[in-house]
Amino acid sequence: MSGFLTNPAGSAPMTGAAIKVAYESQPDTNEFTDAEKTKLGQSSVFTAGEKTKLGSVARWFSDVAEMVASAANVTGDVVVVASGYNGESETFSIVADGTHATADGKGVVALTGISGQAVSSRVKFNSFADFTADGRPFANGRILTVAGVGDFEAVSAGAAASNAGGQGFVPSGTVTPFHFGCVEEPEGTYGGTDQSAKVQAFFDYINANALTDVNWTGAFSIANPVTLGATSEVKTMYCRGRLFLRAMVNLPGSVFRVDRLRADSIWGDLNVDCLGGADYAIRQTPVAIELGNISRAKLGTWRGRYAQIWGVWCTTEPGVKNSNLIKADKLMGWSCGSGYSLAGRSHTGTIGSKIDYGTAGSTSQATRISVANVGENSPAALANYGIEGATDPFVAGFAANDSNPKFVEIAGRLYHVIFEDRAGFNFWVYPRVPASVPDGTAFRWIFGGGVGFFGGDSNVAEIGIIEAASCGIGVSFGMLYGPKVGMLLTDAVGIAAHIGGNTGNSCFGTRVDSHYIEGADHHIVTSSIDCDFEIGNTFALDIGKIKTTVNPSDAAGNDTKLYPPIQKGRVSAAGIVLENAKQSNNAVGSTHDFTIDRANKHDVIKIDTVTVNLALLDHINEVTGVDSGLLTVIGTGVGSAPTEITFDPPAGHSVNGGAADATAVFSTFTKPGHFKIMLDIANSNWLVVGDE
C-alpha cells in the first residue's frame, strides 16, 4: 500500500523514533512536526492587542504586494523582516515573478514565508512595538519607499518620497504620526523624550502630499516648536483625530504654528500645552497655538494652555495671505496671559514717576509711566503679537498708537498701553492718569489670554464656542470685521470680552449669540470709538463692569465720559436691551449731532445754548421708511427753559421752508424745548416744530 510504513524484509523492526520521522516526512499527512507544535504553542504568548496587530500586519503585507505589483519597473525579491513567534525574527519575501505575468505585463506578486535570508541591508522590525496601532509598520522613525531596483529602502522620515527614481509608498490606510517614529505617551503624564523632529516630519509629509486620510491622534512631548505649512501651502485637505502636544521646555515663540492651509480643508482636534501652570510667573512660552494665513479652513476643537501671552492667537501676514472666513467648532484658552486679579495670576508693577503729554480733553493725550523696578514692563515677546509703534506718541503726533490689546489697571481704572520703551523702562498709556494718583501706586498688567484675533485680514470668522478660564483677557476681537460666535464662556478673567484696536481704529460686526460670565473683573471693554457689535443673551452680566478706554481725561485727569462703552453696540441683559442713546454724563458741548438713525429716536440733553446739526443716516429712509425723531432740551432758566437753540441743516437742505443752508433759531422759552423733527425727503426740507 503506497505510503504505508512497512518493515523491509529481513531488516530489524523500526524504532518508534524512526517510524515517527518516516511518517512526518510523508507529503500527504496532516501531522504537525515537533518544531511546528512548539511554534504553535508559542503563539499563546500574544496579547489580544498583538493578535489584532498580527491580522493588520498581514493586511499591510498584502497592501505592499499590491503596490509592488503595480510598479512597472519592479523585479526581483523584496525582503522585509518582522517579528516572529515569541520574539524570533521571521523573514517574508515578496516575489515579483515575471513568469507569471498579468495581462498588463506588470507581474503577479506572491507572498511567501522563508527563513535564513541575509537582512543586513534590509529594514528590520524588532518587536511589535515597531508597528502602529493599526498594524502599519515603521522602523526607527523611517518610512519605506519602493526603489526602482525593486527592494525596500529606508529613508529618513520626511524625505522626498521619490528617491533614486523610486516610487513613493503611501500606506493604503490611514497616515499617522506613528509612521514617522512617534511614540505614544499617556496624555497628562508628561513623560517621554523629545519627539519634535518626528512630529515635524509628519507635518512635512502631510504638507507635501495630497493625502485623503490622515489621523493625527496621539500625545507627544516636544522640545522645539513645530509648524504645519512651514514652507508652502498644505496639500492635505482632511485630517481627523485628536493631537496633544506638550512643550517640555520654555520656547521663544509659539509651540505650534499652522500656516497656509488650503481653503475648505478640515482639521481635527488639537490640544497644546506650554511648560508652566496656573501662575503667571512660571509661564514663559508666549503662545501655545498660532494661526496664520488659514483662510476658509475648518478647525475642530483647539485648546491652548499655560501660555505667557495667548492660548490661541490668530493674525495675518500682510501681503502674503489672510485668515479671513475661518471656521472652528471650539477655541479654548486656559491659564494664559496676565490680568486676572487672583494672586499670582498677573504681571504687576509700581509707578516710579509719570509725565503727562498732549491736550486735556482731547484724544491726543497720554501719560508716560516710568516703572519703579526693572522687569515691570510687559514681556518683550508681546511685541510679536500685535503692532507696537517705533516712536513715542508725542513725537509721532499720537498718530501711531499701538493697536495691541494691552492694558494696565491703575486705581481701579483701565488704561490702554499705546507705546513701550522697554529699554528705558517706560510705557505710555491713554488716557492721562489723574494727578491725584501718586508715585508708588501699584498697577496690574492685562494682556494676552484665551483667544485673540488681530489684524485687517482675520475677519468674519465663525466660531461655535469660545471658552477662556483663568486668563488675562477671555477673548479679544481686534480685527476690522468681527466674527460670529455661538457661545462665549468666560470664567476667572481680567477682561471677559475686549472689542476694538486703538482709539482711532474701527471694528465692525462682531456678534456673540450668548455670553456666560463668571468671576470676571471687567465684563466688556471697548477700546475704539468706531466700534459696533452685538451680544445677545448674557448670563450674569454686570452692566457696571462694561467699560471703555476711549474717553480722554480732562485737565484733572478725570474721565470726560464723552463716549459710552456701547457707543455703537447692543447688549441684551436681564430682559432689557442696552444700546447707545447719546454721550455719557450729558457731555454736550456747543453743538449736538441729531442724526435720525433708527425708529423712535428721542434725544434729551441739558444745556442752555446749543447748535443742533441735523442729519438723516444714509439710505435709512429708503430701507426702513424712518424720517423723524424727537428732541428735548432742558435749560437752567425759569421752568427749566433753555436760552437759544439753533438748527443747522445738511448742505443743500433748508429748515421750515427757509433758504437752502440757512439755520433756524428758537429763543423764546418758558419751559424745556420740545421739538418734533422730520425730513421732507422730496423737498430736502427739515420740519422742526416746537411746543411753543
XYZ file of C-alpha atoms in Angstrom:
692
model
C 0.000 0.000 0.000
C 1.622 3.161 -1.142
C 2.767 5.381 1.656
C 2.190 2.628 4.332
C 5.044 2.319 6.800
C 6.368 -1.256 6.484
C 9.456 -3.009 7.726
C 11.568 -4.155 4.755
C 12.080 -7.885 4.614
C 14.997 -9.090 6.641
C 15.543 -5.826 8.411
C 15.277 -5.146 12.093
C 11.969 -3.702 13.321
C 11.852 0.111 13.055
C 12.124 2.063 16.241
C 9.371 4.398 17.323
C 11.540 7.392 16.511
C 12.221 6.095 13.020
C 8.556 5.444 12.418
C 7.738 8.977 13.593
C 10.306 10.540 11.256
C 9.202 8.456 8.332
C 5.550 9.303 8.895
C 6.084 13.004 9.322
C 8.147 13.089 6.154
C 5.244 11.911 4.040
C 3.806 14.836 1.986
C 0.144 13.941 2.346
C -0.174 13.773 6.137
C -1.669 16.492 8.349
C 0.712 15.788 11.227
C 2.494 18.691 12.945
C 6.226 18.322 13.442
C 7.669 18.946 16.906
C 9.031 22.283 15.712
C 5.625 23.269 14.407
C 3.977 22.237 17.666
C 6.471 24.331 19.601
C 5.857 27.313 17.383
C 2.099 26.824 17.642
C 2.322 26.745 21.414
C 4.365 29.898 21.442
C 1.556 31.788 19.717
C -0.271 31.820 23.025
C 2.126 34.454 24.317
C 0.448 37.112 22.156
C -1.900 39.507 23.865
C -5.263 40.303 22.350
C -3.866 43.560 21.025
C -0.883 41.782 19.448
C -3.180 39.256 17.801
C -5.130 42.180 16.333
C -1.864 43.657 15.088
C -0.931 40.288 13.525
C -4.031 40.499 11.348
C -3.285 44.116 10.479
C 0.348 43.293 9.656
C -0.826 40.556 7.309
C -3.105 43.050 5.600
C -0.222 45.506 5.326
C 1.983 42.967 3.578
C -0.919 42.283 1.230
C -1.110 46.028 0.508
C 2.611 46.056 -0.202
C 2.182 43.155 -2.579
C -0.499 45.043 -4.487
C 1.633 48.153 -4.589
C 4.716 46.281 -5.853
C 2.596 44.582 -8.478
C 1.513 47.977 -9.767
C 5.089 49.234 -10.151
C 6.120 48.808 -13.765
C 9.843 48.552 -13.044
C 9.847 46.227 -10.029
C 11.688 42.909 -10.413
C 13.399 40.517 -8.060
C 12.853 39.937 -4.386
C 11.652 42.435 -1.836
C 12.536 41.346 1.684
C 11.067 42.660 4.915
C 11.960 41.254 8.336
C 9.324 41.302 11.065
C 8.890 39.793 14.492
C 8.016 36.124 14.503
C 6.709 33.887 17.240
C 7.949 34.675 20.710
C 10.422 37.277 19.514
C 12.020 35.223 16.715
C 12.914 37.013 13.535
C 10.770 35.827 10.665
C 11.514 36.903 7.109
C 8.903 37.411 4.431
C 9.703 37.662 0.777
C 7.570 39.467 -1.761
C 8.467 37.997 -5.115
C 7.719 39.644 -8.444
C 7.802 36.615 -10.736
C 7.937 37.610 -14.363
C 6.963 34.098 -15.431
C 3.528 34.691 -14.007
C 2.852 37.916 -15.824
C -0.557 39.528 -15.858
C -2.247 40.837 -18.947
C -0.736 44.264 -18.424
C 2.750 42.738 -18.106
C 3.376 44.037 -14.607
C 3.656 40.633 -12.996
C 1.958 38.754 -10.189
C 3.250 39.147 -6.656
C 3.076 36.223 -4.234
C 3.731 36.481 -0.502
C 5.715 33.557 0.932
C 7.498 32.909 4.180
C 11.196 31.986 4.096
C 13.976 31.861 6.634
C 17.708 32.329 6.890
C 17.980 35.123 4.344
C 20.568 37.833 4.885
C 18.952 41.049 6.096
C 21.904 43.343 6.794
C 20.868 45.838 4.153
C 17.139 45.461 4.758
C 14.701 47.126 7.086
C 14.172 45.152 10.282
C 11.300 45.479 12.728
C 12.460 44.285 16.130
C 9.195 43.914 18.003
C 5.509 44.560 17.814
C 6.223 47.978 19.324
C 7.530 48.848 15.855
C 4.013 48.594 14.440
C 1.402 51.266 14.757
C -1.948 50.653 16.390
C -3.468 49.692 13.057
C -0.586 47.372 12.150
C 1.251 49.665 9.766
C 4.990 49.224 10.221
C 7.664 51.825 10.754
C 11.271 51.403 11.799
C 13.259 53.822 13.909
C 11.490 56.881 12.611
C 11.749 55.800 8.979
C 9.245 55.400 6.218
C 9.510 52.847 3.403
C 9.989 53.538 -0.267
C 9.977 51.163 -3.231
C 13.074 51.949 -5.221
C 13.447 51.324 -8.922
C 15.641 48.283 -8.287
C 12.722 46.531 -6.702
C 13.507 46.439 -2.995
C 12.590 48.481 0.031
C 14.943 51.204 1.155
C 14.805 53.008 4.481
C 14.704 56.765 4.015
C 14.762 59.455 6.658
C 11.346 60.498 7.841
C 10.069 63.462 5.903
C 12.456 62.907 2.975
C 11.154 63.157 -0.553
C 9.001 60.177 -1.421
C 10.749 59.580 -4.752
C 14.381 58.710 -4.058
C 16.707 57.152 -6.636
C 13.901 57.259 -9.148
C 11.741 55.028 -6.997
C 8.020 55.064 -6.429
C 6.903 56.617 -3.139
C 4.983 54.322 -0.826
C 1.954 55.729 0.974
C 0.107 53.235 3.199
C -3.207 52.274 1.672
C -4.827 53.002 5.053
C -4.574 55.981 7.378
C -1.384 58.054 7.662
C -0.478 58.764 11.298
C 2.407 60.272 13.287
C 3.437 56.720 14.187
C 4.638 56.135 10.639
C 7.362 58.641 11.464
C 8.540 57.062 14.697
C 6.391 58.959 17.182
C 5.874 57.106 20.435
C 2.558 57.423 22.223
C 2.596 58.680 25.806
C -0.475 58.818 28.042
C -1.942 62.306 27.991
C -1.235 64.022 31.278
C 1.844 62.002 32.250
C 4.289 64.378 30.539
C 6.981 61.765 30.335
C 8.956 60.504 27.389
C 11.600 62.129 25.256
C 11.649 64.926 22.719
C 9.648 63.950 19.636
C 9.602 67.321 17.899
C 11.672 66.121 14.906
C 9.308 63.175 14.326
C 6.204 65.332 14.711
C 7.677 67.885 12.301
C 8.465 65.081 9.827
C 4.826 64.023 9.990
C 3.694 67.608 9.378
C 6.138 67.989 6.471
C 4.824 64.793 4.887
C 1.150 65.791 5.023
C 2.229 69.268 3.921
C 3.884 67.958 0.751
C 1.382 65.213 -0.164
C -2.304 65.477 -1.014
C -3.441 62.706 1.316
C -7.050 61.647 1.670
C -6.980 60.077 5.143
C -4.778 61.416 7.928
C -5.307 60.747 11.632
C -3.049 62.814 13.882
C -4.288 61.215 17.126
C -1.552 60.868 19.729
C 0.103 62.586 22.681
C 3.710 63.673 22.246
C 6.274 65.744 24.155
C 8.321 68.221 22.132
C 11.311 70.416 22.938
C 11.195 72.546 19.768
C 8.414 74.466 18.035
C 6.594 72.691 15.200
C 4.828 74.131 12.174
C 2.227 72.803 9.788
C 2.633 74.613 6.479
C 6.146 75.854 7.206
C 7.294 76.420 3.623
C 4.338 76.020 1.280
C 0.603 75.553 1.122
C -0.500 72.346 2.839
C -1.687 69.867 0.194
C -3.615 67.562 2.516
C -7.253 68.568 2.787
C -8.519 66.305 5.568
C -7.078 65.333 8.938
C -9.055 63.742 11.757
C -8.394 62.674 15.324
C -7.094 64.449 18.410
C -3.471 65.589 18.679
C -1.925 66.513 22.023
C 1.415 68.373 22.103
C 3.204 69.304 25.291
C 6.265 71.580 25.368
C 8.973 70.087 27.596
C 10.880 73.387 27.808
C 10.136 77.108 27.503
C 10.132 78.179 23.865
C 10.779 81.668 22.422
C 7.621 81.872 20.316
C 4.638 79.640 19.664
C 4.663 75.916 20.393
C 2.549 75.090 17.346
C 2.022 77.306 14.315
C -0.324 76.443 11.488
C 0.058 78.330 8.243
C -1.028 78.194 4.631
C -3.931 75.792 4.980
C -5.981 75.301 1.859
C -9.476 76.728 1.640
C -12.156 74.285 2.808
C -9.623 71.900 4.350
C -10.815 70.160 7.528
C -8.691 69.569 10.627
C -9.385 67.560 13.751
C -8.982 68.408 17.431
C -5.794 69.850 18.921
C -4.509 70.445 22.443
C -1.224 72.284 23.022
C 0.316 72.798 26.453
C 3.189 75.164 27.147
C 5.526 74.396 30.026
C 4.064 76.041 33.104
C 0.925 76.162 35.172
C -1.761 78.449 36.531
C 0.539 81.137 37.996
C 1.815 83.780 35.591
C 5.425 83.725 36.828
C 6.071 80.156 35.689
C 4.607 80.637 32.208
C 7.402 81.765 29.855
C 6.370 80.474 26.404
C 4.498 83.304 24.637
C 1.871 81.402 22.624
C 0.510 77.852 22.554
C -1.268 77.870 19.149
C -0.614 80.469 16.455
C -2.985 80.664 13.497
C -1.698 82.463 10.430
C -2.848 82.520 6.822
C -5.510 79.818 7.066
C -8.335 81.466 5.173
C -11.524 79.392 4.898
C -10.106 76.405 6.764
C -12.307 74.425 9.176
C -10.900 73.556 12.620
C -12.232 71.200 15.261
C -11.787 71.858 18.999
C -8.424 73.610 19.525
C -7.153 74.433 23.013
C -4.009 76.252 24.158
C -2.910 76.171 27.793
C -0.264 77.735 30.087
C 0.944 80.412 27.642
C 2.583 83.595 28.864
C 0.506 85.601 26.389
C -2.084 83.839 24.176
C -3.566 80.359 24.245
C -4.837 80.726 20.656
C -3.653 83.700 18.599
C -4.998 84.413 15.103
C -3.240 87.001 12.978
C -2.093 87.564 9.393
C 0.998 88.351 7.382
C 0.169 91.423 5.290
C 0.648 90.878 1.575
C 1.115 87.112 1.904
C -2.273 85.636 2.674
C -5.036 86.024 5.201
C -7.104 84.271 7.834
C -10.497 85.509 6.760
C -13.582 83.304 6.962
C -12.124 80.546 9.103
C -14.483 78.220 10.950
C -13.937 76.352 14.198
C -16.085 74.136 16.361
C -14.463 75.415 19.550
C -11.453 77.553 20.509
C -10.220 77.415 24.100
C -7.549 79.096 26.213
C -6.811 78.081 29.791
C -4.383 79.788 32.186
C -2.937 82.204 29.641
C -1.932 85.861 29.745
C -1.895 88.329 32.616
C -4.688 90.283 34.254
C -6.937 88.201 36.449
C -6.993 89.737 39.932
C -6.423 86.465 41.811
C -2.994 86.463 43.494
C -0.257 85.055 41.285
C -2.205 85.277 38.027
C -0.866 88.637 36.811
C 2.266 90.581 35.959
C 2.335 93.661 38.191
C 4.418 96.753 38.816
C 4.717 100.080 40.611
C 4.671 103.625 39.227
C 8.080 105.205 39.698
C 7.152 108.526 38.096
C 4.808 109.868 35.435
C 4.659 112.740 32.939
C 1.599 113.976 31.023
C 1.680 114.774 27.303
C -0.793 116.192 24.807
C -4.002 118.107 25.365
C -6.531 117.672 28.152
C -9.996 116.736 26.902
C -8.569 115.559 23.553
C -7.761 112.079 22.252
C -4.254 113.429 21.576
C -3.005 112.852 25.103
C -1.073 110.298 27.128
C 0.816 109.747 30.369
C 4.308 108.301 30.308
C 4.892 105.977 33.259
C 8.373 105.017 34.399
C 8.342 101.756 36.303
C 9.843 101.638 39.751
C 11.679 98.353 39.224
C 13.437 96.507 36.409
C 11.222 93.826 34.868
C 7.946 95.646 35.399
C 7.418 96.416 31.715
C 5.410 93.885 29.726
C 7.370 90.922 28.292
C 9.362 91.712 25.152
C 7.680 88.849 23.269
C 4.420 90.801 23.368
C 5.815 92.982 20.575
C 5.499 89.974 18.228
C 1.774 89.567 18.798
C 0.136 92.759 17.619
C 1.526 96.112 16.447
C 3.822 98.215 18.599
C 4.928 101.648 17.435
C 8.582 102.572 16.923
C 8.191 106.187 18.046
C 6.638 107.558 21.207
C 3.125 109.005 20.771
C 4.090 112.629 21.455
C 6.788 112.657 18.758
C 4.509 110.774 16.359
C 1.685 113.209 16.968
C -0.434 110.461 18.517
C -0.955 109.033 15.031
C 0.757 105.671 15.535
C -0.614 104.440 18.812
C -0.255 100.719 19.428
C -3.234 98.593 18.498
C -2.314 95.737 20.809
C -4.940 94.540 23.270
C -2.705 95.598 26.153
C -3.911 97.428 29.253
C -2.982 98.379 32.789
C -5.367 98.892 35.670
C -4.409 101.779 37.954
C -6.535 102.695 40.950
C -9.493 100.807 39.502
C -9.456 102.471 36.052
C -8.383 100.802 32.810
C -5.789 102.444 30.542
C -4.753 101.351 27.055
C -0.973 100.957 26.711
C -0.133 102.711 23.447
C 3.683 102.603 23.428
C 6.512 100.894 25.299
C 10.146 101.805 25.717
C 11.314 98.632 27.431
C 14.970 99.602 27.267
C 14.178 102.822 29.130
C 11.714 101.097 31.483
C 8.834 103.327 30.370
C 5.402 102.853 28.855
C 2.721 105.265 27.671
C -0.966 104.984 28.455
C -4.136 106.576 27.106
C -5.929 108.453 28.557
C -3.982 110.547 31.048
C -3.637 109.299 34.603
C -5.035 111.737 37.206
C -2.521 113.862 39.051
C -4.108 112.560 42.243
C -2.572 109.111 41.615
C 0.768 109.282 43.471
C 4.083 107.730 42.532
C 4.416 104.363 44.209
C 0.901 103.301 43.170
C 0.699 99.665 42.109
C -0.639 98.685 38.701
C -1.697 95.403 37.113
C -0.951 94.405 33.530
C -3.800 92.966 31.452
C -2.608 91.390 28.222
C -2.880 88.104 26.374
C -5.389 85.498 27.391
C -7.545 82.746 25.963
C -8.249 83.603 22.320
C -7.111 86.662 20.361
C -7.948 87.864 16.849
C -5.927 90.686 15.342
C -5.345 92.448 12.041
C -7.129 93.621 8.920
C -7.316 90.167 7.337
C -8.500 87.878 10.110
C -12.106 88.816 9.516
C -15.556 87.248 9.587
C -14.663 84.067 11.436
C -17.403 81.671 12.522
C -16.765 80.001 15.865
C -19.190 77.662 17.578
C -17.845 78.127 21.117
C -15.036 80.214 22.605
C -14.028 79.272 26.137
C -11.487 81.005 28.374
C -10.688 80.312 32.011
C -8.092 81.771 34.378
C -6.826 84.184 31.722
C -5.920 87.847 31.334
C -8.408 88.573 28.538
C -11.013 85.947 27.779
C -11.303 86.863 24.101
C -10.080 89.867 22.125
C -11.833 90.826 18.897
C -9.270 93.177 17.365
C -9.964 92.589 13.694
C -11.624 95.035 11.322
C -14.681 92.845 10.734
C -15.577 90.768 13.732
C -16.646 87.125 13.978
C -19.884 85.356 14.682
C -19.634 83.338 17.903
C -22.348 80.972 19.057
C -21.411 80.808 22.750
C -18.750 82.708 24.691
C -17.790 81.202 28.065
C -15.502 83.261 30.311
C -14.506 82.372 33.848
C -11.908 83.893 36.190
C -10.559 86.511 33.763
C -9.369 90.117 33.939
C -11.474 91.175 30.932
C -14.164 88.807 29.695
C -14.546 90.276 26.179
C -12.445 93.027 24.550
C -13.542 94.656 21.286
C -11.525 97.127 19.196
C -7.991 98.319 18.486
C -6.605 101.728 19.386
C -8.833 104.756 19.890
C -8.942 105.671 16.199
C -9.342 102.142 14.803
C -12.581 100.662 13.545
C -14.112 97.325 14.431
C -17.378 96.275 12.810
C -19.900 93.496 13.026
C -18.810 91.352 15.975
C -21.723 89.171 17.064
C -21.925 86.838 20.052
C -25.197 84.931 20.409
C -24.743 84.093 24.123
C -22.174 85.116 26.721
C -21.721 83.409 30.083
C -19.596 85.357 32.572
C -18.284 84.214 35.940
C -15.587 85.703 38.125
C -14.549 88.428 35.651
C -13.036 91.726 36.843
C -14.345 93.566 33.757
C -17.121 92.134 31.619
C -16.999 94.021 28.297
C -14.294 96.536 27.330
C -14.142 98.604 24.128
C -11.008 100.439 23.012
C -12.097 102.083 19.735
C -14.611 104.893 19.212
C -15.849 103.406 15.928
C -16.770 100.023 17.294
C -20.083 98.280 16.637
C -21.049 94.876 17.988
C -23.969 92.844 19.252
C -24.021 90.447 22.188
C -27.273 88.535 22.522
C -28.327 86.644 25.591
C -25.983 87.201 28.554
C -25.651 85.298 31.802
C -24.634 87.167 34.982
C -23.661 90.346 33.122
C -22.907 93.254 35.468
C -23.548 96.428 33.466
C -21.361 98.320 35.944
C -18.440 96.291 34.579
C -18.928 97.405 30.965
C -16.012 99.785 30.355
C -14.200 101.720 27.649
C -10.734 103.215 27.316
C -11.631 105.688 24.539
C -12.618 108.656 26.702
C -9.946 111.333 27.121
C -9.220 112.757 30.553
C -9.884 116.346 31.499
C -7.252 118.673 32.967
C -7.509 116.969 36.342
C -7.199 113.524 34.762
C -10.846 112.622 35.291
C -12.895 110.651 32.759
C -14.752 113.032 30.411
C -17.257 110.268 29.576
C -17.686 111.607 26.064
C -18.207 108.157 24.576
C -20.181 105.385 26.263
C -18.722 101.833 26.111
C -21.692 100.778 23.995
C -21.105 103.647 21.589
C -22.429 101.651 18.631
C -23.118 98.341 20.318
C -26.103 96.403 21.504
C -26.156 94.070 24.501
C -29.054 92.074 25.937
C -29.047 91.728 29.704
C -31.695 90.742 32.266
C -34.530 91.175 29.792
C -33.504 94.628 28.597
C -31.504 95.796 25.601
C -28.562 98.114 26.206
C -27.732 100.343 23.251
C -26.287 103.762 22.584
C -28.520 106.759 23.231
C -26.151 109.742 23.448
C -22.898 110.839 25.044
C -22.475 109.738 28.640
C -22.856 112.168 31.542
C -24.833 114.579 29.335
C -21.472 115.630 27.922
C -22.871 118.156 25.429
C -20.700 120.925 24.045
C -21.731 123.897 21.940
C -23.081 121.541 19.269
C -25.208 118.406 19.319
C -25.453 115.973 16.406
C -29.064 114.916 15.879
C -28.843 112.080 13.345
C -32.025 110.163 12.627
C -30.622 106.634 12.517
C -33.432 104.490 13.937
C -37.136 104.474 14.662
C -38.406 106.247 17.776
C -35.304 108.353 18.177
C -35.578 110.735 21.109
C -32.595 112.719 22.400
C -32.789 114.539 25.726
C -29.972 116.975 26.524
C -29.348 119.548 29.250
C -27.890 122.832 28.014
C -28.911 126.478 27.639
C -27.456 127.356 24.248
C -26.703 124.801 21.555
C -26.497 124.331 17.783
C -28.222 121.148 16.630
C -26.680 119.594 13.498
C -29.455 117.813 11.609
C -28.796 114.640 9.597
C -30.511 111.510 8.296
C -28.499 108.302 8.145
C -27.735 107.430 4.534
C -30.331 105.109 2.944
C -32.245 104.525 6.185
C -35.400 106.081 4.770
C -35.419 104.014 1.589
C -34.710 100.836 3.584
C -36.962 101.376 6.633
C -39.071 104.467 5.984
C -37.619 106.224 9.057
C -37.572 110.020 8.624
C -38.319 111.643 12.000
C -37.453 111.931 15.696
C -37.854 113.949 18.901
C -35.501 116.305 20.727
C -35.905 117.700 24.244
C -33.621 120.457 25.510
C -33.659 121.223 29.251
C -32.123 124.520 30.325
C -31.338 126.267 33.599
C -33.793 129.151 33.214
C -37.151 129.595 34.892
C -39.215 126.465 34.352
C -36.055 124.702 33.090
C -36.169 126.852 29.967
C -33.141 126.927 27.636
C -31.885 130.192 26.140
C -31.329 129.647 22.397
C -31.446 126.629 20.116
C -30.183 126.802 16.524
C -30.966 124.109 13.952
C -28.364 123.680 11.182
C -29.377 121.568 8.131
C -27.040 119.487 5.916
C -25.606 121.161 2.823
C -28.320 121.960 0.252
C -31.167 121.447 2.733
C -33.487 124.008 4.311
C -35.317 124.322 7.658
C -39.049 125.116 7.739
C -39.068 126.289 4.120
C -36.234 128.806 4.525
C -33.307 129.312 2.215
C -31.006 126.433 1.450
C -28.229 126.026 4.037
C -29.807 128.684 6.295
C -30.208 127.949 10.005
C -33.362 128.357 12.092
C -33.179 129.861 15.603
C -35.604 129.327 18.533
C -35.104 131.651 21.523
C -38.344 132.265 23.452
C -38.921 129.519 26.036
C -40.906 129.290 29.257
C -40.241 125.586 29.739
C -37.970 122.927 28.251
C -37.848 122.926 24.469
C -39.696 120.004 22.890
C -39.254 119.546 19.137
C -40.726 117.198 16.587
C -38.253 116.890 13.738
C -38.960 115.408 10.309
C -37.214 115.486 6.959
C -39.465 116.179 3.970
C -37.438 113.960 1.653
C -38.916 115.153 -1.629
C -38.127 118.807 -0.914
C -34.921 118.389 1.197
C -36.680 120.466 3.833
C -36.448 119.851 7.583
C -39.644 120.443 9.524
C -38.818 121.495 13.099
C -41.923 122.079 15.209
C -41.685 123.248 18.829
C -44.293 123.185 21.590
C -44.218 126.977 21.861
